[in-house]
Short mmCIF file of C-alpha atoms and ligand atoms in Angstrom, two decimals:
data_model
loop_
_atom_site.label_atom_id
_atom_site.label_comp_id
_atom_site.label_asym_id
_atom_site.label_seq_id
_atom_site.Cartn_x
_atom_site.Cartn_y
_atom_site.Cartn_z
CA MET A 11 0.05 -0.09 0.00
CA LYS A 12 1.27 3.52 -0.73
CA LEU A 13 1.74 6.21 1.89
CA GLU A 14 -1.17 8.26 0.35
CA GLU A 15 -3.55 5.26 0.99
CA TYR A 16 -2.46 5.13 4.62
CA LEU A 17 -2.95 8.92 5.03
CA SER A 18 -6.51 8.57 3.91
CA LYS A 19 -7.22 5.36 5.72
CA PHE A 20 -6.58 6.60 9.27
CA VAL A 21 -8.43 9.52 10.71
CA GLY A 22 -5.98 12.25 11.71
CA LEU A 23 -2.86 10.74 10.06
CA LYS A 24 -3.09 13.16 7.09
CA THR A 25 -3.37 16.16 9.49
CA LEU A 26 -0.47 15.04 11.45
CA TYR A 27 1.56 14.29 8.34
CA GLU A 28 0.97 17.85 6.81
CA GLU A 29 1.71 19.50 10.13
CA VAL A 30 4.93 17.59 10.76
CA GLU A 31 6.05 18.06 7.12
CA GLN A 32 5.37 21.84 7.30
CA ASN A 33 7.57 21.96 10.68
CA PHE A 34 10.50 20.08 8.99
CA LEU A 35 10.40 22.30 6.02
CA THR A 36 10.29 25.42 8.10
CA LYS A 37 13.25 24.37 10.27
CA GLY A 38 15.36 23.35 7.33
CA LEU A 39 17.72 21.07 9.19
CA VAL A 40 20.56 19.69 6.94
CA HIS A 41 20.21 16.03 7.74
CA HIS A 42 17.04 15.57 9.77
CA ASN A 43 14.93 16.98 7.01
CA ARG A 44 11.70 16.06 5.10
CA ASN A 45 13.57 13.45 3.03
CA HIS A 46 14.68 11.75 6.11
CA ILE A 47 11.09 11.41 7.31
CA LEU A 48 9.90 10.32 3.87
CA ARG A 49 12.55 7.40 3.67
CA ASP A 50 11.62 6.32 7.22
CA LEU A 51 7.95 6.42 6.37
CA ALA A 52 8.47 4.11 3.36
CA ARG A 53 10.50 1.70 5.61
CA GLY A 54 7.81 1.91 8.30
CA ILE A 55 5.34 0.85 5.73
CA ILE A 56 7.45 -2.05 4.55
CA ILE A 57 8.21 -3.47 7.95
CA GLY A 58 4.97 -2.60 9.79
CA ALA A 59 2.84 -4.17 7.14
CA GLU A 60 4.86 -7.33 7.02
CA GLU A 61 4.85 -7.64 10.89
CA GLY A 62 1.03 -6.80 11.23
CA ALA A 63 1.61 -3.87 13.35
CA ASN A 64 -1.04 -1.06 14.04
CA MET A 65 0.07 1.15 11.11
CA LYS A 66 -1.58 4.37 12.50
CA VAL A 67 0.71 4.17 15.47
CA VAL A 68 3.85 3.07 13.45
CA LEU A 69 3.28 5.94 10.87
CA ALA A 70 2.70 8.45 13.58
CA GLY A 71 5.72 7.24 15.48
CA VAL A 72 7.89 7.51 12.35
CA LEU A 73 6.56 10.89 11.67
CA LEU A 74 7.33 12.27 15.04
CA HIS A 75 10.46 10.27 15.93
CA ASP A 76 12.79 13.13 15.37
CA ILE A 77 10.47 16.04 16.09
CA GLY A 78 12.48 16.71 19.21
CA ARG A 79 15.33 17.85 16.87
CA LEU A 80 13.20 20.85 15.92
CA TYR A 81 13.42 22.21 19.51
CA PRO A 82 17.31 22.49 20.10
CA GLU A 83 16.62 25.29 22.43
CA SER A 84 15.36 22.86 25.12
CA GLY A 85 19.02 21.66 25.44
CA LYS A 86 17.76 18.15 26.20
CA ASP A 87 18.20 14.86 23.99
CA HIS A 88 15.79 14.60 21.12
CA TYR A 89 14.11 11.48 22.65
CA SER A 90 13.03 13.31 25.74
CA VAL A 91 11.90 16.53 24.02
CA GLY A 92 10.12 14.36 21.30
CA GLY A 93 8.16 12.65 24.08
CA GLU A 94 7.24 15.92 25.61
CA VAL A 95 6.18 17.81 22.47
CA ALA A 96 4.44 14.97 20.49
CA PRO A 97 1.17 14.98 22.46
CA LYS A 98 0.46 18.43 21.34
CA TYR A 99 0.68 17.36 17.59
CA LEU A 100 -1.22 14.12 18.19
CA LYS A 101 -4.05 15.84 20.11
CA HIS A 102 -4.40 18.36 17.40
CA ALA A 103 -4.91 15.50 14.91
CA GLY A 104 -7.44 13.69 16.96
CA PHE A 105 -5.37 10.75 18.33
CA THR A 106 -6.85 9.04 21.43
CA GLU A 107 -5.05 9.08 24.82
CA GLU A 108 -4.11 5.47 24.24
CA GLU A 109 -2.56 6.07 20.84
CA ILE A 110 -0.77 9.10 22.10
CA GLU A 111 0.80 6.88 24.76
CA GLU A 112 1.97 4.30 22.22
CA VAL A 113 3.43 6.90 19.85
CA VAL A 114 5.32 8.58 22.68
CA HIS A 115 6.79 5.22 23.64
CA CYS A 116 7.97 4.73 19.94
CA ILE A 117 9.63 8.18 20.11
CA ARG A 118 11.43 7.62 23.38
CA CYS A 119 13.01 4.37 22.37
CA HIS A 120 13.52 4.69 18.56
CA GLY A 121 17.32 4.95 18.29
CA PRO A 122 20.40 3.22 19.71
CA ARG A 123 20.64 5.90 22.43
CA GLY A 124 16.86 5.89 23.07
CA LEU A 125 15.68 6.04 26.64
CA GLU A 126 13.63 2.92 26.89
CA GLU A 127 13.65 -0.56 25.49
CA PRO A 128 11.10 -0.95 22.82
CA ARG A 129 8.31 -3.23 24.28
CA THR A 130 5.46 -2.88 21.80
CA LEU A 131 5.51 -4.24 18.22
CA GLU A 132 5.03 -0.61 16.91
CA ALA A 133 8.07 0.62 18.90
CA LYS A 134 10.13 -2.29 17.53
CA VAL A 135 9.20 -1.39 14.02
CA CYS A 136 10.17 2.32 14.50
CA TYR A 137 13.49 1.25 16.14
CA ASP A 138 14.36 -0.96 13.14
CA VAL A 139 13.30 1.77 10.68
CA ASP A 140 15.92 4.07 12.43
CA VAL A 141 18.58 1.45 12.32
CA LEU A 142 18.11 0.89 8.63
CA SER A 143 18.04 4.68 8.03
CA CYS A 144 21.40 5.46 9.87
CA SER A 145 23.50 2.43 10.47
CA VAL A 146 23.11 0.11 7.53
CA GLY A 147 25.32 -0.22 4.43
CA TYR A 148 27.48 2.44 2.78
CA ILE A 149 24.52 4.80 2.71
CA GLY A 150 24.31 4.45 6.50
CA VAL A 151 27.97 5.22 6.90
CA ALA A 152 27.73 8.28 4.52
CA ARG A 153 24.78 9.63 6.45
CA VAL A 154 26.54 9.26 9.82
CA PHE A 155 29.62 11.04 8.48
CA ASP A 156 27.59 13.81 6.88
CA TYR A 157 25.57 14.32 10.11
CA PHE A 158 28.35 14.25 12.56
CA MET A 159 30.88 16.10 10.66
CA ARG A 160 28.58 18.89 9.09
CA GLU A 161 26.22 19.38 12.13
CA GLU A 162 28.18 18.32 15.20
CA GLY A 163 31.54 19.67 13.82
CA MET A 164 33.34 16.36 14.41
CA ASN A 165 36.56 15.49 12.52
CA VAL A 166 37.69 12.02 11.10
CA LYS A 167 39.54 11.11 14.23
CA GLN A 168 36.44 11.61 16.35
CA MET A 169 34.28 9.75 13.74
CA VAL A 170 36.80 6.76 13.82
CA GLY A 171 35.95 6.06 17.48
CA PHE A 172 32.21 6.75 16.95
CA PRO A 173 30.44 3.49 16.30
CA SER A 174 31.90 1.86 19.43
CA GLY A 175 30.10 4.52 21.45
CA ARG A 176 26.76 2.70 21.27
CA LYS A 177 24.91 2.84 24.66
CA GLY A 178 23.51 -0.27 26.42
CA LEU A 179 22.76 -3.65 25.11
CA ARG A 180 20.48 -2.74 22.30
CA LYS A 181 19.71 -5.51 19.73
CA ASN A 182 20.62 -4.84 16.15
CA PHE A 183 17.06 -5.42 15.11
CA TYR A 184 13.76 -6.15 16.94
CA THR A 185 11.69 -7.58 14.09
CA GLU A 186 12.26 -10.37 11.72
CA THR A 187 11.57 -8.22 8.64
CA GLY A 188 14.04 -5.42 9.82
CA ARG A 189 16.56 -8.15 10.32
CA LYS A 190 16.09 -9.61 6.84
CA LEU A 191 16.31 -6.26 5.24
CA GLY A 192 19.29 -4.90 7.19
CA GLU A 193 21.51 -7.67 8.37
CA GLY A 194 23.70 -7.68 5.16
CA GLY A 195 24.01 -3.99 5.13
CA LEU A 196 24.84 -3.88 8.84
CA LYS A 197 27.70 -6.32 8.37
CA LYS A 198 28.97 -4.15 5.49
CA ALA A 199 28.84 -1.03 7.72
CA LYS A 200 30.61 -2.81 10.56
CA LYS A 201 33.32 -4.09 8.25
CA PHE A 202 33.93 -0.52 6.86
CA TRP A 203 34.12 0.97 10.42
CA GLY A 204 36.70 -1.73 11.45
CA GLU A 205 38.87 -1.22 8.41
CA LEU A 206 38.71 2.62 8.82
CA ASN A 207 39.89 2.13 12.39
CA GLN A 208 42.80 0.15 11.37
CA GLU A 209 43.82 2.31 8.50
CA PHE A 210 43.61 5.35 10.76
CA ALA A 211 45.79 3.84 13.52
CA LYS A 212 48.30 2.71 10.92
CA GLU A 213 48.54 6.27 9.50
CA GLU A 214 49.08 7.81 13.05
CA LYS A 215 51.78 5.38 13.76
CA CYS A 216 53.62 6.06 10.58
CA ILE A 217 53.43 9.80 11.08
CA ARG A 218 54.50 9.73 14.80
CA LYS A 219 57.71 7.84 13.84
CA ILE A 220 58.80 11.05 12.06
CA ILE A 221 56.73 13.54 14.21
CA PRO A 222 56.15 12.20 17.69
CA ASP A 223 53.75 14.81 18.90
CA TYR A 224 51.53 14.46 15.90
CA GLU A 225 47.77 14.29 17.10
CA GLY A 226 45.98 13.85 13.90
CA ASP A 227 42.39 14.66 13.03
FE1 LIG B 302 15.66 9.76 12.39
FE1 LIG B 303 16.47 10.03 16.11
#
C-alpha cells in the first residue's frame, strides 16, 4: 500500500503528516529533514505491514520520531523532547490518549541511544526503521559522516571512534523483517568501520615515527 492510501485510511494521520512536514520544511535542518522522514515512512510501511503492526501508531511514531530535533533550544536529548512535544501534535490531529501513549513510547526508544527498551511491536518497528536509516550499508555510513561532521563539527579522528560509542545492550534489530532487510548492510557497515579504524591507526603510527607529537584529525 502507498503512503497516500494510509494517510486517507486513518483519521488524523493526514493532518499529522501535513503539520509535521511543514515543521520540518520550516526548520530546514541539513540532515534531519523532510527526506529523512519520507525514507523512514516508506520503511515503516514495508516493515510494519509485514509484521502486522498497528500502522496508524507506526506511521505517527515515524513521523514524530525526530520531532525533538526541531526544539534544540530545550537543551535536552531529542528522545525526551520528542516525547514531551508529541502529544500536542497528536491531540491536534485527533489521536486518542491510548494512541498518544503508544506513539510517545515509539519516540522515546527509537534509536540506539533511546531512553527505553522497545516493548510494543510498533516501537520495535520504529526502532528497526531508524537502524536501517542510519546504521546500515554504505549509505548509513555516509549519512553518519554527513551528520556528525557537518552538523556536530566532528573530525575524522572523532568519527573513527564513533560506532563503538553505542549505549546499552540494544539489539541490532527487533523484528524479523527489519533483520532480513538490514542484516547484510549492517555487516557491510561494521566491516567498513573496522577497516577505517585500522587504517587510521596505521596512519598515525607512521606519522608519529617522524613527528612524535602528531595528534591527527
Ligand atoms: Fe531519524
Ligand atoms: Fe532520532
